[in-house]
PDB file of C-alpha atoms in Angstrom:
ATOM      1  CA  UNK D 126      -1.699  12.580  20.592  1.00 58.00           C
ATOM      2  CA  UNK D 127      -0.798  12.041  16.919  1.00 64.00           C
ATOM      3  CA  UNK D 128       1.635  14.769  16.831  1.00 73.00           C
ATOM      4  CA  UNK D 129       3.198  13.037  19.854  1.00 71.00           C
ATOM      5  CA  UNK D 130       3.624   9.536  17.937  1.00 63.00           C
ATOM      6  CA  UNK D 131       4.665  11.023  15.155  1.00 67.00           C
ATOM      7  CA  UNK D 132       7.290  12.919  16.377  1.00 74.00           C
ATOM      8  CA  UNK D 133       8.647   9.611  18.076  1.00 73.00           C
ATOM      9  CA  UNK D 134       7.674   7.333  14.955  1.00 72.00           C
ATOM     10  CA  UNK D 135       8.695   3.826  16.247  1.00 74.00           C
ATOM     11  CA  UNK D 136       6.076   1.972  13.817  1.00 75.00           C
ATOM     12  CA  UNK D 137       8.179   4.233  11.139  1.00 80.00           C
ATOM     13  CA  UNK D 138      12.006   2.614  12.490  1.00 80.00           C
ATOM     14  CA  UNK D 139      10.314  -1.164  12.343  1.00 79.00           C
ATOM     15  CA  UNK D 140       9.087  -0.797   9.210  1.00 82.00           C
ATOM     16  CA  UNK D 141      12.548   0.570   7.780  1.00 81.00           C
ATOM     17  CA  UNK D 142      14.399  -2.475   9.578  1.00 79.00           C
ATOM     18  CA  UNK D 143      11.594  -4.906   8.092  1.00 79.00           C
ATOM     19  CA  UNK D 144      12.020  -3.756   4.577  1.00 79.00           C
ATOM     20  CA  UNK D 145      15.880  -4.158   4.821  1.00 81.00           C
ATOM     21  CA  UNK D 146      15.174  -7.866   5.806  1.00 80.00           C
ATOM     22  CA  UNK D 147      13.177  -8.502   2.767  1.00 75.00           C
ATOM     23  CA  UNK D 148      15.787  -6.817   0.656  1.00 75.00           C
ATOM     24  CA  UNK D 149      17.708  -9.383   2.080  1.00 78.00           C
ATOM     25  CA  UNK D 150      15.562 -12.191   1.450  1.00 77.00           C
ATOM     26  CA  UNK D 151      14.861 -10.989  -2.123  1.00 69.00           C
ATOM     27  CA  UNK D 152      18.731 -10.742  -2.715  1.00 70.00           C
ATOM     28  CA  UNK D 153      18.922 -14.855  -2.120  1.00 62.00           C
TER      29      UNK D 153
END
């Protein structure tokens, strides 16, 4: 099972699009 989620990784795309949100935020 983990080698299944981590070959799809959708908690890993989230995160990515979350942190370019707060870069955004931070930017101001």
């Amino acid at each position: 099972a983990h080698r299944r989620l981590r070959r799809r990784s959708p908690a890993r795309r989230a995160r990515r699009a979350a942190a370019r949100t707060h870069a955004r935020r931070n930017r101001l």
